[in-house]
Short mmCIF file of C-alpha atoms in Angstrom, two decimals:
data_model
loop_
_atom_site.label_atom_id
_atom_site.label_comp_id
_atom_site.label_asym_id
_atom_site.label_seq_id
_atom_site.Cartn_x
_atom_site.Cartn_y
_atom_site.Cartn_z
CA MET A 1 36.81 -36.62 31.27
CA ASP A 2 34.97 -38.83 33.75
CA LEU A 3 37.58 -40.25 36.11
CA GLY A 4 35.17 -42.82 37.53
CA LEU A 5 35.57 -41.60 41.10
CA SER A 6 31.90 -41.14 41.99
CA GLY A 7 31.04 -43.26 45.02
CA LYS A 8 34.63 -44.40 45.60
CA VAL A 9 35.84 -44.36 49.20
CA ALA A 10 39.12 -42.43 49.37
CA VAL A 11 41.37 -42.11 52.43
CA ILE A 12 43.91 -39.27 52.39
CA THR A 13 46.61 -38.97 55.05
CA GLY A 14 47.98 -35.51 55.70
CA GLY A 15 44.71 -34.26 54.23
CA SER A 16 44.22 -31.08 56.25
CA SER A 17 46.39 -28.75 54.18
CA GLY A 18 48.57 -28.42 51.12
CA ILE A 19 48.59 -31.22 48.56
CA GLY A 20 46.42 -33.50 50.69
CA LEU A 21 43.68 -30.91 51.04
CA GLY A 22 43.87 -30.13 47.32
CA VAL A 23 43.36 -33.80 46.51
CA ALA A 24 40.49 -34.07 49.01
CA GLU A 25 38.73 -31.12 47.42
CA ARG A 26 39.11 -32.52 43.91
CA MET A 27 38.05 -36.00 45.03
CA ALA A 28 34.92 -34.61 46.69
CA ALA A 29 34.06 -32.60 43.58
CA GLU A 30 34.29 -35.83 41.56
CA GLY A 31 31.75 -37.48 43.87
CA ALA A 32 34.07 -39.62 46.00
CA GLU A 33 33.41 -40.38 49.66
CA VAL A 34 36.45 -38.74 51.22
CA VAL A 35 38.07 -39.33 54.62
CA ILE A 36 40.98 -37.08 55.54
CA CYS A 37 43.24 -37.50 58.53
CA ALA A 38 45.90 -35.39 60.18
CA ARG A 39 47.06 -34.61 63.69
CA ARG A 40 45.49 -31.21 64.42
CA GLU A 41 41.74 -31.21 64.96
CA ASP A 42 41.37 -27.45 64.47
CA VAL A 43 43.10 -27.58 61.08
CA LEU A 44 40.99 -30.58 60.08
CA GLU A 45 37.83 -28.63 60.92
CA GLY A 46 38.99 -25.79 58.71
CA ALA A 47 39.77 -28.21 55.87
CA VAL A 48 36.30 -29.77 56.02
CA ALA A 49 34.73 -26.31 55.99
CA GLN A 50 36.84 -25.25 52.99
CA VAL A 51 35.85 -28.32 50.97
CA ALA A 52 32.19 -27.76 51.81
CA GLU A 53 32.38 -24.11 50.80
CA ARG A 54 34.12 -24.78 47.49
CA THR A 55 32.36 -27.98 46.41
CA GLY A 56 29.15 -28.18 48.41
CA LYS A 57 30.26 -31.66 49.55
CA THR A 58 30.82 -32.97 53.06
CA ILE A 59 33.94 -34.99 53.79
CA ALA A 60 34.85 -36.92 56.94
CA ARG A 61 37.82 -36.17 59.17
CA LEU A 62 39.80 -38.08 61.77
CA SER A 63 42.44 -36.71 64.12
CA ILE A 64 45.14 -39.37 63.69
CA ASP A 65 48.91 -39.45 64.19
CA VAL A 66 50.15 -41.87 61.54
CA THR A 67 53.50 -42.27 63.32
CA HIS A 68 51.77 -44.40 65.97
CA PRO A 69 50.70 -47.92 64.91
CA ALA A 70 47.69 -47.94 67.26
CA GLU A 71 46.44 -44.72 65.67
CA VAL A 72 46.79 -46.26 62.21
CA ASP A 73 44.71 -49.19 63.45
CA ARG A 74 42.07 -46.73 64.59
CA LEU A 75 42.06 -45.07 61.17
CA ARG A 76 41.41 -48.40 59.46
CA ASP A 77 38.74 -49.42 61.96
CA GLU A 78 36.89 -46.12 61.71
CA VAL A 79 36.93 -46.10 57.90
CA MET A 80 35.55 -49.65 57.88
CA ARG A 81 32.90 -48.76 60.45
CA ARG A 82 31.73 -45.82 58.36
CA HIS A 83 32.09 -47.20 54.84
CA GLY A 84 32.81 -50.93 54.98
CA ARG A 85 35.51 -50.67 52.34
CA VAL A 86 38.30 -48.52 50.93
CA ASP A 87 38.89 -48.04 47.21
CA ILE A 88 41.66 -45.44 47.17
CA LEU A 89 44.48 -44.69 49.60
CA ILE A 90 46.51 -41.51 49.17
CA ASN A 91 49.61 -41.80 51.37
CA ASN A 92 50.39 -38.10 51.56
CA ALA A 93 51.53 -37.45 55.15
CA GLY A 94 55.18 -36.46 55.20
CA THR A 95 57.76 -33.87 56.13
CA GLY A 96 61.13 -32.48 55.16
CA ILE A 97 64.01 -31.36 57.37
CA TYR A 98 66.56 -29.13 55.70
CA LYS A 99 69.76 -29.19 57.73
CA PRO A 100 73.45 -29.87 57.11
CA PHE A 101 74.34 -33.51 57.82
CA LEU A 102 76.18 -32.80 61.08
CA ASP A 103 73.27 -30.73 62.40
CA VAL A 104 70.68 -33.51 62.01
CA THR A 105 69.61 -34.73 65.45
CA GLU A 106 68.48 -38.20 66.45
CA ASP A 107 64.93 -36.87 66.75
CA ASP A 108 65.16 -35.41 63.24
CA LEU A 109 66.39 -38.71 61.83
CA VAL A 110 63.87 -40.96 63.55
CA GLY A 111 60.98 -38.51 63.11
CA GLY A 112 61.68 -38.13 59.40
CA MET A 113 61.62 -41.87 58.80
CA GLN A 114 58.54 -42.29 60.99
CA LEU A 115 56.40 -39.69 59.23
CA ASN A 116 57.62 -40.46 55.74
CA PHE A 117 58.46 -44.11 54.99
CA PHE A 118 57.23 -45.88 58.13
CA ALA A 119 53.83 -44.18 57.99
CA GLN A 120 53.30 -45.11 54.34
CA PHE A 121 54.27 -48.71 55.05
CA ARG A 122 52.02 -49.00 58.10
CA VAL A 123 48.97 -47.34 56.58
CA ALA A 124 49.23 -49.47 53.44
CA GLN A 125 49.66 -52.60 55.55
CA ARG A 126 46.34 -51.91 57.30
CA PHE A 127 44.37 -51.24 54.13
CA VAL A 128 45.85 -53.76 51.68
CA PRO A 129 44.00 -56.74 53.22
CA ILE A 130 40.70 -54.91 52.71
CA MET A 131 41.60 -54.24 49.07
CA GLN A 132 42.75 -57.82 48.59
CA LYS A 133 39.40 -59.09 49.77
CA ALA A 134 37.70 -56.84 47.21
CA GLN A 135 40.31 -57.74 44.54
CA SER A 136 40.63 -54.07 43.67
CA GLY A 137 42.09 -50.83 44.96
CA SER A 138 44.46 -47.99 44.20
CA ILE A 139 47.30 -46.76 46.39
CA VAL A 140 49.20 -43.58 45.59
CA ASN A 141 52.29 -42.80 47.64
CA ILE A 142 53.47 -39.18 47.60
CA SER A 143 57.25 -38.83 47.78
CA GLY A 144 59.54 -35.94 46.83
CA CYS A 145 62.36 -35.11 44.44
CA SER A 146 64.97 -35.36 47.19
CA GLY A 147 64.40 -39.12 46.91
CA LEU A 148 65.74 -39.01 43.36
CA MET A 149 68.27 -36.19 43.33
CA VAL A 150 70.54 -34.13 45.55
CA LEU A 151 69.18 -30.61 45.93
CA ASP A 152 71.28 -27.51 46.51
CA PRO A 153 71.36 -25.76 49.90
CA PRO A 154 69.22 -24.89 51.72
CA PHE A 155 67.18 -27.90 50.55
CA LEU A 156 69.80 -30.27 51.91
CA SER A 157 68.53 -33.82 51.84
CA THR A 158 70.74 -36.18 53.82
CA CYS A 159 67.83 -36.66 56.24
CA PRO A 160 64.60 -36.48 54.19
CA GLY A 161 66.17 -37.73 50.95
CA PRO A 162 66.76 -41.34 52.05
CA ALA A 163 63.25 -41.49 53.55
CA LYS A 164 61.74 -40.22 50.28
CA ALA A 165 63.87 -42.72 48.35
CA ALA A 166 62.52 -45.49 50.56
CA GLU A 167 58.97 -44.44 49.65
CA ILE A 168 59.81 -44.79 45.96
CA ARG A 169 61.43 -48.21 46.40
CA PHE A 170 58.55 -49.32 48.65
CA THR A 171 56.07 -48.40 45.91
CA LYS A 172 57.87 -50.62 43.40
CA ALA A 173 58.11 -53.57 45.78
CA LEU A 174 54.51 -53.30 46.98
CA ALA A 175 53.22 -53.01 43.42
CA ALA A 176 54.95 -56.25 42.48
CA GLU A 177 53.49 -58.07 45.47
CA VAL A 178 49.87 -56.89 45.45
CA GLY A 179 49.31 -56.34 41.73
CA PRO A 180 48.02 -59.91 41.27
CA SER A 181 45.28 -59.05 43.79
CA GLY A 182 43.97 -56.28 41.55
CA ILE A 183 45.58 -53.47 43.58
CA ARG A 184 47.45 -50.77 41.72
CA VAL A 185 50.29 -48.97 43.51
CA ASN A 186 52.00 -45.86 42.15
CA CYS A 187 54.20 -43.04 43.40
CA ILE A 188 53.99 -39.33 42.61
CA VAL A 189 57.21 -37.34 43.02
CA PRO A 190 56.62 -33.58 43.12
CA ASN A 191 59.34 -30.99 43.33
CA PHE A 192 58.49 -27.38 44.25
CA VAL A 193 54.77 -26.91 44.92
CA VAL A 194 53.21 -23.59 45.95
CA ALA A 195 51.89 -24.46 49.41
CA PRO A 196 51.78 -21.41 51.71
CA GLU A 197 52.36 -23.36 54.92
CA ARG A 198 55.72 -24.58 53.58
CA PHE A 199 57.21 -21.18 52.94
CA GLU A 200 57.91 -20.39 56.59
CA ARG A 201 59.80 -23.66 56.95
CA TRP A 202 61.83 -22.92 53.84
CA ARG A 203 62.47 -19.36 54.96
CA ASN A 204 63.78 -20.66 58.29
CA SER A 205 66.01 -23.10 56.43
CA MET A 206 67.47 -20.17 54.56
CA GLY A 207 68.34 -18.46 57.83
CA GLY A 208 65.30 -16.24 58.05
CA GLY A 209 65.45 -12.85 56.44
CA SER A 210 62.84 -10.83 54.65
CA ARG A 211 62.60 -12.66 51.33
CA THR A 212 59.06 -13.03 50.08
CA SER A 213 57.40 -16.18 48.78
CA SER A 214 57.74 -14.82 45.24
CA GLU A 215 61.46 -14.23 45.67
CA ILE A 216 61.96 -17.75 47.02
CA GLN A 217 60.03 -19.22 44.10
CA GLU A 218 62.07 -17.23 41.59
CA GLU A 219 65.40 -18.20 43.13
CA TRP A 220 64.69 -21.91 43.48
CA GLY A 221 62.77 -22.23 40.25
CA ALA A 222 65.77 -21.26 38.14
CA ARG A 223 66.19 -24.78 36.72
CA ILE A 224 62.52 -25.27 35.84
CA THR A 225 62.18 -25.35 32.06
CA LEU A 226 58.50 -24.43 31.73
CA PRO A 227 57.80 -20.82 30.63
CA GLY A 228 58.11 -18.46 33.55
CA LYS A 229 60.02 -21.09 35.56
CA ARG A 230 57.02 -21.24 37.84
CA TRP A 231 56.42 -23.68 40.65
CA CYS A 232 53.63 -26.25 40.48
CA THR A 233 50.25 -25.29 41.92
CA ILE A 234 48.37 -27.52 44.33
CA ASP A 235 45.60 -27.95 41.77
CA GLU A 236 48.10 -29.13 39.14
CA ILE A 237 49.66 -31.77 41.38
CA ALA A 238 46.20 -32.81 42.60
CA SER A 239 45.13 -33.38 38.98
CA THR A 240 48.00 -35.81 38.46
CA ILE A 241 47.28 -37.64 41.71
CA LEU A 242 43.56 -37.96 40.92
CA PHE A 243 44.22 -39.38 37.47
CA VAL A 244 46.72 -41.95 38.74
CA ALA A 245 44.41 -42.94 41.60
CA SER A 246 41.34 -43.26 39.40
CA PRO A 247 40.00 -46.07 37.21
CA ALA A 248 40.81 -43.82 34.24
CA SER A 249 44.46 -44.79 34.84
CA SER A 250 43.77 -48.52 35.06
CA TYR A 251 47.01 -49.63 33.34
CA THR A 252 49.30 -47.39 35.39
CA HIS A 253 50.92 -49.63 38.00
CA GLY A 254 54.30 -49.65 39.75
CA SER A 255 55.04 -46.27 38.19
CA VAL A 256 57.08 -43.42 39.63
CA ILE A 257 55.76 -40.21 38.09
CA VAL A 258 57.90 -37.08 38.50
CA VAL A 259 56.04 -33.77 38.44
CA ASP A 260 58.75 -31.11 38.47
CA GLY A 261 58.17 -28.77 35.50
CA GLY A 262 61.28 -30.12 33.80
CA TYR A 263 63.62 -29.35 36.68
CA GLY A 264 66.12 -31.25 34.62
CA ARG A 265 68.49 -33.00 36.97
CA ASP A 266 69.08 -36.72 37.60
#
C-alpha cells in the first residue's frame, strides 16, 4: 500500500531512539524528508547512522530540548530554513516516572508535565501556523495508556498519568480548532512496547533485582489477549503511526487510537 509519504517533510520529536526512531526509519523508507530531534547529540548521530544503514536514506537531526520554548523556536526555524514547510509532525518526546504518590518530587511533577503535555502543546503551536498557511498537515501526538487507565504497581501513574491524559484531551481540542484549516490531529496510545532503553527504568521501578527483559514482559503482559500475550514491537507501533500520519488515513481526525494488544481494561 502506497501511504503517499514520498517527499513529505516529517518532524519527529524524541526521534533518536525507541518509537521515534522506529517511525523515522519507516518514514525515510517511504521516501519522506525526515527531521528528528532529541537532546543528546551522540545518540542522534547513532540514530542517523542506523537509518542510513537500514534504508540507505539520509535524515536530518537537531539537538533540541523541547522543554525550553526558545529551543522549540529554533526547531521550527531550522526546519523552515532547510525545507520551507512541514507536512507531518510526530509529537513523540515524553517520559514516565513510576513512583508512589508521596514519593513524587516537585521536579518529577514539573518535569513530567514539561516533557509530556507542555512540549506537545508548544511544538504544535510553532508548526500549526505553517500548516494553516498551506491548508494541510498531519499532527500525531503519542500518549500512553496511563492517560486512560490506572496501571498496577510498579507502573504507578499519579505523575505521568495526568500528563498523558492531558495529551489525549489536547488532541481532541486541537483537532476541533484546526480541522477547518485542513490539518488533521490524532493521538496514538500505546501500552507496553519492546524498547530496550526502557527496561532499565522499569527494572529500577521494580526495585532492581535480576529479572530479565523477557521475565518483565511475561509478568506485565498477563492481561494482553493476543496469542502469546506478547508486547508490541517498535515496528508494529510505527506502522500504526505512519498510517495515521499519512494521506492514506485522510478521514482519520480527532481520533484516539489505543494500541495495546487487547490489554482489556478501561
